Amino acid sequence: MSRARIVHGLAAFVGALGLLLPCTARAQSSRAPAMASAYLPVDDPAYGLLDALQRRGYVPSLPALERPYTVAQVQQALAAIDTVAAPSVIRRWVARVTQAVGKYALVPTEDSDAVTLKVHVGAMATGQSSGLRELMLADSTAGLHPGLNARALLGRGPLVAAFRLRGDNALRDDPEYAGFGGGLAGTPGGGLGVSGRAEEAYAAVQLPMLELFAGRLSRNWGPSAYDGMLLGRAAWSYDHVMARIGDERFRMTWMTARLTDYGPDSRWLTARRIGGRVRGVELGLSESVVYSGPGRQFEWGLSNPFIPGYLSLYNDREAANLNVAFDVAVPTSFGLFAAQTFADDVQLDGDTPKPWMYGVTVTADGLPLAGAHRWFASVTEISNLTYRNVTANDVYTTDFVSLGRGFTDYREVRLGADLAVLPQGTFRPYVAVRWQGTGTYRNPFPAEAAWPTTPRILQGPVMTIARLAIESTLYAGPQFEVVADVGVNRVTSLGYVPGSNTVRPAGRVRVQWEPTSAWRAVFGSR
């Protein structure tokens, strides 16, 4: 069975379930039935302001460890802010982000059987000094690239469907982009005249304690300062199905996806997560399983939402790559503290132990500085062999890009200020130092004889990058959104060549034009 047939069948199932639930929508309110809510994509500039509010404790209801949020989650969190008592800069941030998420909102109607359709088209331009998205490892492929976002949203009661076409010529310079013209599919700059992809395409049924999802969307599990190590934003959005039971106090999430085939091997991912809050402390425990084989199909034994993967692997003698992560976020009056630990290819048997494959992240955000100003610090490291596997096709990737963190074999320390000086946006100067080894998940796993001498982290030679930069999200009027990360990198041992040192600018600025109007239609049954 092909990946397309699986995803289309599951999407049809979700849609059919939504059509069978009009009575649920009618029961929500005698005035206007509750509608399902679209997701706010993880790459939307609104997260810049949401992060700033979260670091200052203004949106405590929003999860600190799971993204994306739904538009309803964001609107409810913003509505709970006491803007009368808040400083003027906070009031302006709230107004801006409220307006920004409005483009994803579907307005309920009096007719519970009505279908609401919304179509929206915006333009963007990206100026960058690097085709590689990771600016700490910036290359020298500079350019100015046009693009567009075309969105369509549809809702009926508890059912929502969304689609976004991203046309972006900046993708053509990205060596990790596997689509037309991308570096992993051919020569950068080749392929079609305009590079693009369906960034989101999904249908979801959302009930008070249950959500069913089928389609394509990027997800991130872990502290927002970095990509999550078990599920992160490095990989391009991919098709999957997801089910979630519970609410913000306690919830169980399950998802499964067909990954990119490697040769004759079919590859699958299943991930599970238990999360919730205990006295304000947010906790999450996650695991994922990647399994592959010639013609291998979806296996319920490895994907049962209610059975931990390690039981299937070791009780049922299944062959797969098991990963686990634990994360925690603690809000205090002194800031938001968060951490995530990750273990790759967990072994519970008596086989020859492999070298340690792990990751760890610790962040401190929103630390008091003066008035509404804050400062932050973080440290993270990913070991040399993380995301690789002895079974080559169980490598933790899709389209040759990691499902978790985008790069491995490095240690990074970051320190900066979060200054509330722009009423229309954020201003975050920072300094970061990164020690980058030559290990990468695109290399094969070393032979067993080499395990005792394989470096745990920072396989030599080591490249060192010191970066001084400014991050900013700015709303220049009601229709223009600007996201910027501009600075300078001082690189020692450039390209892992000892003695090859350089200082060069490295930055990216994206300007998006988002018109305040959108085409809307309501198709009612009355």
Short mmCIF file of C-alpha atoms in Angstrom, two decimals:
data_model
loop_
_atom_site.label_atom_id
_atom_site.label_comp_id
_atom_site.label_asym_id
_atom_site.label_seq_id
_atom_site.Cartn_x
_atom_site.Cartn_y
_atom_site.Cartn_z
CA MET A 1 0.00 0.00 0.00
CA SER A 2 1.47 3.38 -1.02
CA ARG A 3 2.03 6.30 1.34
CA ALA A 4 -0.43 8.44 -0.63
CA ARG A 5 -3.20 5.84 -0.33
CA ILE A 6 -2.63 5.53 3.42
CA VAL A 7 -2.73 9.29 4.04
CA HIS A 8 -5.70 9.87 1.72
CA GLY A 9 -7.64 7.06 3.35
CA LEU A 10 -7.00 8.36 6.85
CA ALA A 11 -7.87 11.92 5.80
CA ALA A 12 -11.14 10.64 4.36
CA PHE A 13 -11.84 8.83 7.64
CA VAL A 14 -11.25 12.02 9.66
CA GLY A 15 -13.45 14.02 7.30
CA ALA A 16 -16.23 11.46 7.42
CA LEU A 17 -16.12 11.44 11.20
CA GLY A 18 -16.49 15.23 11.23
CA LEU A 19 -19.56 15.04 9.00
CA LEU A 20 -21.14 12.58 11.41
CA LEU A 21 -20.80 14.96 14.34
CA PRO A 22 -23.13 17.93 13.67
CA CYS A 23 -25.12 17.07 16.77
CA THR A 24 -22.00 17.60 18.87
CA ALA A 25 -21.49 21.03 17.37
CA ARG A 26 -25.15 21.97 18.00
CA ALA A 27 -24.85 20.96 21.63
CA GLN A 28 -21.94 23.31 22.28
CA SER A 29 -24.01 26.50 22.42
CA SER A 30 -27.52 27.62 21.66
CA ARG A 31 -26.17 30.85 20.17
CA ALA A 32 -23.17 29.78 18.04
CA PRO A 33 -21.70 26.30 17.80
CA ALA A 34 -18.08 25.87 18.72
CA MET A 35 -15.80 25.38 15.74
CA ALA A 36 -12.58 23.49 15.44
CA SER A 37 -9.49 25.67 15.19
CA ALA A 38 -6.67 25.66 12.65
CA TYR A 39 -3.06 25.37 13.80
CA LEU A 40 -0.66 28.30 13.92
CA PRO A 41 2.31 26.93 11.90
CA VAL A 42 5.61 26.75 13.77
CA ASP A 43 7.30 29.06 11.24
CA ASP A 44 4.76 31.87 11.66
CA PRO A 45 6.28 35.17 12.91
CA ALA A 46 3.60 35.38 15.62
CA TYR A 47 5.65 32.95 17.72
CA GLY A 48 8.26 35.68 18.18
CA LEU A 49 5.77 37.77 20.18
CA LEU A 50 4.17 34.73 21.83
CA ASP A 51 7.62 33.69 23.08
CA ALA A 52 8.20 37.19 24.46
CA LEU A 53 4.88 37.07 26.33
CA GLN A 54 5.46 33.54 27.57
CA ARG A 55 8.92 34.36 28.91
CA ARG A 56 7.35 37.15 30.97
CA GLY A 57 4.58 34.93 32.34
CA TYR A 58 1.64 36.50 30.46
CA VAL A 59 0.36 33.37 28.69
CA PRO A 60 0.73 30.58 31.29
CA SER A 61 -1.97 28.46 29.67
CA LEU A 62 0.12 27.89 26.52
CA PRO A 63 2.33 24.78 26.65
CA ALA A 64 6.04 25.57 26.82
CA LEU A 65 7.05 22.14 25.48
CA GLU A 66 4.63 21.32 22.63
CA ARG A 67 4.02 23.20 19.40
CA PRO A 68 2.23 24.17 17.22
CA TYR A 69 -0.64 25.81 19.07
CA THR A 70 -4.15 26.05 17.71
CA VAL A 71 -5.51 29.50 17.00
CA ALA A 72 -8.15 28.93 19.72
CA GLN A 73 -5.42 28.21 22.29
CA VAL A 74 -3.64 31.46 21.40
CA GLN A 75 -6.81 33.57 21.40
CA GLN A 76 -7.91 32.22 24.78
CA ALA A 77 -4.47 32.86 26.28
CA LEU A 78 -4.38 36.43 24.95
CA ALA A 79 -7.93 37.14 26.15
CA ALA A 80 -6.90 36.21 29.70
CA ILE A 81 -4.18 38.89 29.86
CA ASP A 82 -5.02 41.90 32.02
CA THR A 83 -3.93 44.53 29.51
CA VAL A 84 -5.07 47.36 31.79
CA ALA A 85 -2.40 46.54 34.38
CA ALA A 86 0.26 45.49 31.84
CA PRO A 87 2.98 47.87 30.59
CA SER A 88 2.23 49.67 27.32
CA VAL A 89 4.72 47.55 25.34
CA ILE A 90 2.92 44.38 26.48
CA ARG A 91 -0.44 45.82 25.45
CA ARG A 92 0.91 46.55 21.99
CA TRP A 93 2.42 43.09 21.65
CA VAL A 94 -0.93 41.55 22.58
CA ALA A 95 -2.72 43.69 20.00
CA ARG A 96 -0.20 42.78 17.29
CA VAL A 97 -0.22 39.04 17.88
CA THR A 98 -4.03 39.04 18.14
CA GLN A 99 -4.19 40.62 14.71
CA ALA A 100 -1.49 38.32 13.33
CA VAL A 101 -3.24 35.06 14.24
CA GLY A 102 -6.50 36.36 12.82
CA LYS A 103 -5.56 35.20 9.34
CA TYR A 104 -5.94 31.60 10.54
CA ALA A 105 -9.24 32.17 12.36
CA LEU A 106 -12.62 30.88 11.18
CA VAL A 107 -15.57 32.85 12.54
CA PRO A 108 -18.47 30.68 13.86
CA THR A 109 -21.90 31.17 12.33
CA GLU A 110 -25.42 30.75 13.72
CA ASP A 111 -25.96 27.80 11.36
CA SER A 112 -24.41 24.68 12.94
CA ASP A 113 -24.47 22.92 9.55
CA ALA A 114 -22.73 25.76 7.71
CA VAL A 115 -19.34 25.28 6.08
CA THR A 116 -16.97 28.25 6.36
CA LEU A 117 -14.28 28.71 3.72
CA LYS A 118 -11.46 31.26 3.87
CA VAL A 119 -8.76 31.87 1.24
CA HIS A 120 -5.77 34.15 1.77
CA VAL A 121 -2.69 34.97 -0.35
CA GLY A 122 0.38 36.87 0.85
CA ALA A 123 3.80 37.67 -0.58
CA MET A 124 7.26 37.51 0.96
CA ALA A 125 10.89 38.24 0.20
CA THR A 126 13.97 36.72 1.83
CA GLY A 127 17.42 38.26 1.91
CA GLN A 128 20.11 35.96 3.24
CA SER A 129 23.85 35.44 3.32
CA SER A 130 23.50 31.65 3.65
CA GLY A 131 21.44 29.01 1.92
CA LEU A 132 21.78 26.74 4.97
CA ARG A 133 19.09 27.51 7.56
CA GLU A 134 21.46 27.01 10.53
CA LEU A 135 23.24 30.38 10.71
CA MET A 136 25.82 29.14 13.21
CA LEU A 137 27.08 26.98 10.31
CA ALA A 138 26.30 29.51 7.59
CA ASP A 139 27.61 28.90 4.09
CA SER A 140 28.36 31.65 1.56
CA THR A 141 25.33 31.27 -0.74
CA ALA A 142 23.84 34.75 -0.58
CA GLY A 143 20.71 35.89 -2.37
CA LEU A 144 17.45 37.83 -2.44
CA HIS A 145 14.47 35.59 -3.13
CA PRO A 146 10.76 36.27 -3.73
CA GLY A 147 7.99 34.01 -2.47
CA LEU A 148 4.35 33.66 -1.55
CA ASN A 149 2.03 31.93 0.90
CA ALA A 150 -1.38 30.80 -0.34
CA ARG A 151 -3.70 29.53 2.40
CA ALA A 152 -7.11 27.92 2.44
CA LEU A 153 -9.09 27.11 5.60
CA LEU A 154 -12.35 25.22 5.86
CA GLY A 155 -14.42 24.52 8.95
CA ARG A 156 -17.68 22.89 9.93
CA GLY A 157 -18.45 22.29 13.60
CA PRO A 158 -15.66 20.16 15.09
CA LEU A 159 -13.98 19.64 11.68
CA VAL A 160 -11.22 21.89 10.34
CA ALA A 161 -9.12 21.50 7.20
CA ALA A 162 -6.18 23.68 6.16
CA PHE A 163 -3.80 23.99 3.25
CA ARG A 164 -0.79 26.25 2.68
CA LEU A 165 1.27 26.42 -0.48
CA ARG A 166 4.69 27.92 0.13
CA GLY A 167 6.36 29.22 -3.00
CA ASP A 168 9.87 30.27 -1.98
CA ASN A 169 12.93 30.62 -4.18
CA ALA A 170 15.11 30.63 -1.05
CA LEU A 171 14.56 26.87 -0.96
CA ARG A 172 16.63 26.52 -4.12
CA ASP A 173 19.77 27.56 -2.21
CA ASP A 174 19.12 25.30 0.78
CA PRO A 175 21.41 22.23 0.53
CA GLU A 176 18.98 20.28 2.74
CA TYR A 177 15.89 20.91 0.62
CA ALA A 178 14.95 17.70 -1.19
CA GLY A 179 12.38 19.16 -3.58
CA PHE A 180 12.85 20.51 -7.10
CA GLY A 181 16.10 22.46 -7.31
CA GLY A 182 17.24 21.50 -3.80
CA GLY A 183 20.72 20.38 -2.93
CA LEU A 184 19.62 16.85 -1.99
CA ALA A 185 17.69 16.41 -5.25
CA GLY A 186 20.13 17.96 -7.69
CA THR A 187 22.19 21.06 -8.33
CA PRO A 188 21.10 24.09 -6.29
CA GLY A 189 19.25 26.47 -8.55
CA GLY A 190 18.11 23.72 -10.88
CA GLY A 191 14.66 22.25 -11.31
CA LEU A 192 11.61 24.48 -11.66
CA GLY A 193 11.69 28.25 -11.97
CA VAL A 194 10.03 28.63 -8.56
CA SER A 195 10.64 26.22 -5.70
CA GLY A 196 7.70 25.42 -3.48
CA ARG A 197 5.94 22.82 -1.42
CA ALA A 198 2.70 22.11 0.40
CA GLU A 199 3.81 23.22 3.87
CA GLU A 200 0.51 22.33 5.56
CA ALA A 201 -2.30 20.11 4.27
CA TYR A 202 -4.49 18.45 6.90
CA ALA A 203 -7.92 17.70 8.27
CA ALA A 204 -8.69 17.40 11.98
CA VAL A 205 -11.65 16.64 14.21
CA GLN A 206 -11.37 18.46 17.55
CA LEU A 207 -13.58 17.59 20.52
CA PRO A 208 -13.16 18.71 24.15
CA MET A 209 -11.08 15.63 25.13
CA LEU A 210 -10.18 14.11 21.77
CA GLU A 211 -8.46 15.18 18.55
CA LEU A 212 -7.94 13.14 15.38
CA PHE A 213 -5.57 14.53 12.76
CA ALA A 214 -4.45 13.41 9.30
CA GLY A 215 -2.18 15.30 6.95
CA ARG A 216 0.98 17.40 6.91
CA LEU A 217 2.19 19.76 9.63
CA SER A 218 5.48 20.51 11.44
CA ARG A 219 5.63 19.67 15.14
CA ASN A 220 8.13 20.44 17.89
CA TRP A 221 8.38 18.66 21.26
CA GLY A 222 10.73 20.31 23.71
CA PRO A 223 11.89 23.78 24.87
CA SER A 224 11.26 26.34 22.13
CA ALA A 225 14.76 27.85 22.26
CA TYR A 226 16.00 24.92 20.15
CA ASP A 227 14.52 22.27 17.91
CA GLY A 228 13.20 19.33 19.89
CA MET A 229 15.55 16.36 19.92
CA LEU A 230 12.90 13.67 19.47
CA LEU A 231 10.57 15.69 17.22
CA GLY A 232 11.86 18.99 15.91
CA ARG A 233 11.50 21.59 13.19
CA ALA A 234 14.60 20.65 11.18
CA ALA A 235 12.79 18.18 8.91
CA TRP A 236 10.40 19.54 6.32
CA SER A 237 6.77 19.00 7.27
CA TYR A 238 5.70 15.44 6.48
CA ASP A 239 2.46 13.48 6.26
CA HIS A 240 1.30 11.70 9.42
CA VAL A 241 -1.75 10.78 11.45
CA MET A 242 -2.13 11.84 15.05
CA ALA A 243 -4.54 11.23 17.91
CA ARG A 244 -4.61 13.11 21.20
CA ILE A 245 -6.66 12.28 24.28
CA GLY A 246 -6.95 14.63 27.26
CA ASP A 247 -6.46 18.34 27.90
CA GLU A 248 -3.69 20.65 29.10
CA ARG A 249 -3.71 19.05 32.56
CA PHE A 250 -3.00 15.56 31.23
CA ARG A 251 -2.87 14.30 27.65
CA MET A 252 -1.61 11.37 25.60
CA THR A 253 -0.45 11.96 22.03
CA TRP A 254 0.20 9.33 19.38
CA MET A 255 1.39 9.80 15.81
CA THR A 256 2.67 7.63 12.98
CA ALA A 257 4.18 8.46 9.59
CA ARG A 258 5.57 6.77 6.51
CA LEU A 259 9.11 8.09 6.08
CA THR A 260 11.16 8.41 2.91
CA ASP A 261 12.06 4.99 1.50
CA TYR A 262 15.75 4.12 1.22
CA GLY A 263 16.22 1.84 -1.77
CA PRO A 264 13.92 -1.18 -1.42
CA ASP A 265 13.31 -0.52 2.29
CA SER A 266 10.03 0.99 3.49
CA ARG A 267 10.49 3.13 6.60
CA TRP A 268 8.02 4.05 9.35
CA LEU A 269 7.92 6.31 12.42
CA THR A 270 5.68 6.01 15.47
CA ALA A 271 5.91 8.50 18.36
CA ARG A 272 4.07 8.63 21.68
CA ARG A 273 4.01 11.33 24.31
CA ILE A 274 2.50 11.74 27.78
CA GLY A 275 2.38 15.33 28.97
CA GLY A 276 0.69 17.51 31.51
CA ARG A 277 1.02 19.95 34.37
CA VAL A 278 1.58 19.32 38.07
CA ARG A 279 1.24 22.45 40.22
CA GLY A 280 2.27 24.63 37.29
CA VAL A 281 5.25 22.49 36.31
CA GLU A 282 4.97 21.14 32.77
CA LEU A 283 6.27 17.61 32.17
CA GLY A 284 6.64 15.46 29.08
CA LEU A 285 7.81 11.91 28.43
CA SER A 286 8.15 10.87 24.78
CA GLU A 287 9.36 7.91 22.79
CA SER A 288 9.68 7.16 19.09
CA VAL A 289 10.33 4.06 17.04
CA VAL A 290 11.74 3.91 13.51
CA TYR A 291 11.49 0.58 11.72
CA SER A 292 12.28 -0.44 8.16
CA GLY A 293 12.61 -3.36 5.78
CA PRO A 294 11.95 -4.41 2.19
CA GLY A 295 8.22 -3.94 1.61
CA ARG A 296 7.63 -3.52 5.36
CA GLN A 297 4.16 -2.21 6.12
CA PHE A 298 2.60 -0.40 9.05
CA GLU A 299 2.84 -2.67 12.12
CA TRP A 300 0.26 -2.30 14.83
CA GLY A 301 2.46 -4.18 17.28
CA LEU A 302 5.02 -1.37 17.14
CA SER A 303 2.43 1.39 16.86
CA ASN A 304 -0.24 0.59 19.45
CA PRO A 305 -0.90 3.94 21.16
CA PHE A 306 -1.22 2.33 24.59
CA ILE A 307 1.80 -0.01 24.60
CA PRO A 308 5.30 1.46 25.14
CA GLY A 309 7.59 0.76 22.23
CA TYR A 310 10.24 -0.97 24.31
CA LEU A 311 7.74 -3.69 25.25
CA SER A 312 7.09 -4.43 21.58
CA LEU A 313 10.81 -4.40 20.78
CA TYR A 314 11.97 -6.68 23.55
CA ASN A 315 8.93 -8.76 24.44
CA ASP A 316 7.81 -9.36 20.87
CA ARG A 317 11.37 -9.42 19.44
CA GLU A 318 10.72 -6.63 16.98
CA ALA A 319 13.61 -4.96 15.13
CA ALA A 320 13.56 -1.16 15.35
CA ASN A 321 15.34 1.97 16.55
CA LEU A 322 13.91 3.15 19.91
CA ASN A 323 14.42 6.72 21.18
CA VAL A 324 13.20 8.36 24.39
CA ALA A 325 13.08 11.94 25.68
CA PHE A 326 12.11 13.63 28.92
CA ASP A 327 11.43 17.35 29.20
CA VAL A 328 10.33 19.75 31.90
CA ALA A 329 9.44 23.45 32.09
CA VAL A 330 9.27 25.28 35.43
CA PRO A 331 7.76 28.80 35.48
CA THR A 332 8.94 30.92 38.40
CA SER A 333 8.95 34.57 39.39
CA PHE A 334 12.60 34.62 38.23
CA GLY A 335 11.92 33.27 34.75
CA LEU A 336 11.04 30.17 32.78
CA PHE A 337 13.45 27.27 33.21
CA ALA A 338 13.29 24.28 30.87
CA ALA A 339 15.32 21.18 30.05
CA GLN A 340 15.20 18.19 27.74
CA THR A 341 17.21 14.97 27.74
CA PHE A 342 17.28 12.52 24.85
CA ALA A 343 18.59 8.97 24.45
CA ASP A 344 18.95 7.44 20.99
CA ASP A 345 18.77 3.74 20.08
CA VAL A 346 18.01 2.62 23.62
CA GLN A 347 19.25 -0.90 24.44
CA LEU A 348 17.70 -3.15 27.07
CA ASP A 349 19.25 -6.43 25.99
CA GLY A 350 22.62 -8.06 26.48
CA ASP A 351 24.14 -7.16 23.11
CA THR A 352 27.45 -5.37 22.84
CA PRO A 353 26.79 -1.85 24.19
CA LYS A 354 27.00 0.87 21.58
CA PRO A 355 28.69 4.24 22.21
CA TRP A 356 26.51 6.74 24.00
CA MET A 357 24.05 8.49 21.71
CA TYR A 358 22.31 11.32 23.53
CA GLY A 359 21.34 14.96 23.65
CA VAL A 360 20.69 17.48 26.42
CA THR A 361 19.33 21.03 26.50
CA VAL A 362 18.99 23.42 29.45
CA THR A 363 17.46 26.90 29.03
CA ALA A 364 16.69 29.84 31.29
CA ASP A 365 14.43 32.50 29.75
CA GLY A 366 12.79 35.65 31.02
CA LEU A 367 15.36 36.28 33.77
CA PRO A 368 14.79 39.71 35.41
CA LEU A 369 16.86 42.59 34.09
CA ALA A 370 15.02 45.93 34.46
CA GLY A 371 11.36 46.78 34.01
CA ALA A 372 9.97 44.65 31.16
CA HIS A 373 13.48 43.78 29.93
CA ARG A 374 14.82 40.25 30.42
CA TRP A 375 17.91 38.16 29.74
CA PHE A 376 18.41 34.52 28.84
CA ALA A 377 20.99 31.75 28.75
CA SER A 378 21.11 28.22 27.35
CA VAL A 379 23.41 25.29 26.75
CA THR A 380 22.91 22.26 24.54
CA GLU A 381 24.91 19.36 23.19
CA ILE A 382 24.27 16.45 20.83
CA SER A 383 26.63 13.48 20.75
CA ASN A 384 28.63 12.26 17.77
CA LEU A 385 26.54 9.23 16.72
CA THR A 386 23.06 10.55 17.58
CA TYR A 387 20.39 9.75 14.95
CA ARG A 388 22.64 7.16 13.23
CA ASN A 389 21.98 3.43 13.46
CA VAL A 390 23.78 0.14 12.92
CA THR A 391 20.88 -0.77 10.64
CA ALA A 392 21.52 1.92 8.04
CA ASN A 393 17.90 2.42 7.02
CA ASP A 394 16.78 2.96 10.62
CA VAL A 395 18.61 6.31 10.60
CA TYR A 396 16.41 8.96 12.25
CA THR A 397 15.60 11.04 9.17
CA THR A 398 13.07 11.71 6.44
CA ASP A 399 14.11 13.24 3.13
CA PHE A 400 17.68 12.92 4.49
CA VAL A 401 17.03 15.51 7.24
CA SER A 402 16.81 14.66 10.94
CA LEU A 403 13.39 14.23 12.52
CA GLY A 404 14.78 15.94 15.63
CA ARG A 405 17.69 18.39 15.87
CA GLY A 406 19.17 19.40 12.51
CA PHE A 407 22.84 18.79 13.36
CA THR A 408 24.81 16.51 15.67
CA ASP A 409 28.25 16.29 17.30
CA TYR A 410 28.29 19.78 18.79
CA ARG A 411 28.11 21.78 22.00
CA GLU A 412 26.69 25.31 22.11
CA VAL A 413 26.37 28.02 24.75
CA ARG A 414 24.18 31.09 24.25
CA LEU A 415 23.69 34.27 26.30
CA GLY A 416 21.61 37.33 25.45
CA ALA A 417 19.16 40.07 26.34
CA ASP A 418 15.43 40.18 25.60
CA LEU A 419 14.74 43.90 25.43
CA ALA A 420 11.24 45.39 25.38
CA VAL A 421 12.28 48.47 23.39
CA LEU A 422 10.16 47.98 20.26
CA PRO A 423 6.40 48.47 20.73
CA GLN A 424 5.80 46.62 17.47
CA GLY A 425 8.18 43.71 18.02
CA THR A 426 11.03 41.98 19.84
CA PHE A 427 14.72 42.85 20.05
CA ARG A 428 17.12 40.12 21.24
CA PRO A 429 20.89 40.69 20.97
CA TYR A 430 22.87 37.56 21.78
CA VAL A 431 26.28 35.96 21.71
CA ALA A 432 26.74 32.24 21.03
CA VAL A 433 29.72 29.93 20.91
CA ARG A 434 29.57 26.56 19.19
CA TRP A 435 32.07 23.72 19.07
CA GLN A 436 31.23 21.57 16.04
CA GLY A 437 32.78 18.15 15.41
CA THR A 438 32.82 16.27 12.11
CA GLY A 439 30.18 13.74 13.18
CA THR A 440 26.95 13.79 11.18
CA TYR A 441 23.98 11.44 10.90
CA ARG A 442 24.59 11.30 7.16
CA ASN A 443 27.75 9.27 7.82
CA PRO A 444 27.49 5.48 8.27
CA PHE A 445 27.61 4.01 11.76
CA PRO A 446 31.19 2.92 12.63
CA ALA A 447 32.12 -0.75 12.64
CA GLU A 448 31.85 -2.50 16.00
CA ALA A 449 35.64 -2.80 16.25
CA ALA A 450 35.89 1.00 16.22
CA TRP A 451 33.33 1.63 18.98
CA PRO A 452 35.83 1.78 21.88
CA THR A 453 37.83 4.54 20.14
CA THR A 454 34.93 6.51 18.67
CA PRO A 455 34.68 9.93 20.37
CA ARG A 456 31.50 10.40 22.36
CA ILE A 457 31.30 14.02 21.20
CA LEU A 458 33.39 16.47 19.15
CA GLN A 459 35.08 14.10 16.74
CA GLY A 460 38.12 15.96 15.42
CA PRO A 461 39.07 18.19 13.87
CA VAL A 462 36.75 20.63 15.64
CA MET A 463 35.42 23.86 14.14
CA THR A 464 34.62 26.72 16.55
CA ILE A 465 32.07 29.41 15.74
CA ALA A 466 31.51 32.55 17.84
CA ARG A 467 28.47 34.56 16.78
CA LEU A 468 27.34 38.05 17.76
CA ALA A 469 23.87 38.82 16.40
CA ILE A 470 20.39 40.27 16.88
CA GLU A 471 17.11 38.40 16.54
CA SER A 472 13.93 40.36 15.97
CA THR A 473 10.29 39.90 15.03
CA LEU A 474 8.76 43.17 13.91
CA TYR A 475 5.25 44.12 12.80
CA ALA A 476 5.75 47.12 10.51
CA GLY A 477 2.14 48.23 10.24
CA PRO A 478 -0.91 46.00 9.96
CA GLN A 479 0.23 44.17 6.81
CA PHE A 480 4.00 43.66 7.09
CA GLU A 481 5.79 41.06 9.24
CA VAL A 482 9.57 40.99 9.52
CA VAL A 483 11.67 38.17 10.99
CA ALA A 484 15.40 38.78 11.22
CA ASP A 485 18.53 37.14 12.59
CA VAL A 486 21.55 39.18 11.53
CA GLY A 487 25.08 39.18 12.85
CA VAL A 488 28.67 38.19 12.32
CA ASN A 489 30.43 34.82 12.77
CA ARG A 490 34.05 34.34 13.74
CA VAL A 491 35.01 30.85 12.56
CA THR A 492 38.12 28.97 13.66
CA SER A 493 39.21 25.98 11.56
CA LEU A 494 36.74 26.81 8.79
CA GLY A 495 35.69 23.65 6.98
CA TYR A 496 37.55 21.66 9.69
CA VAL A 497 40.90 22.85 8.27
CA PRO A 498 43.22 23.86 11.16
CA GLY A 499 44.56 27.36 10.69
CA SER A 500 41.75 28.38 8.33
CA ASN A 501 40.05 31.22 10.20
CA THR A 502 37.61 33.89 9.04
CA VAL A 503 35.19 36.57 10.16
CA ARG A 504 32.11 37.06 7.98
CA PRO A 505 28.53 38.32 8.18
CA ALA A 506 25.78 35.72 8.51
CA GLY A 507 22.13 36.65 8.54
CA ARG A 508 18.64 36.26 7.18
CA VAL A 509 15.78 38.76 6.91
CA ARG A 510 12.30 37.74 5.75
CA VAL A 511 9.59 40.28 5.02
CA GLN A 512 6.03 39.02 4.63
CA TRP A 513 3.12 41.01 3.27
CA GLU A 514 -0.11 39.73 4.77
CA PRO A 515 -3.18 41.62 3.53
CA THR A 516 -5.79 42.34 6.17
CA SER A 517 -8.58 41.12 3.89
CA ALA A 518 -9.31 37.55 2.80
CA TRP A 519 -11.93 35.92 0.62
CA ARG A 520 -14.61 34.27 2.75
CA ALA A 521 -17.69 32.22 1.97
CA VAL A 522 -20.29 30.53 4.16
CA PHE A 523 -22.28 27.66 2.72
CA GLY A 524 -25.28 27.09 4.96
CA SER A 525 -28.00 24.47 4.95
CA ARG A 526 -30.79 26.87 5.95
#
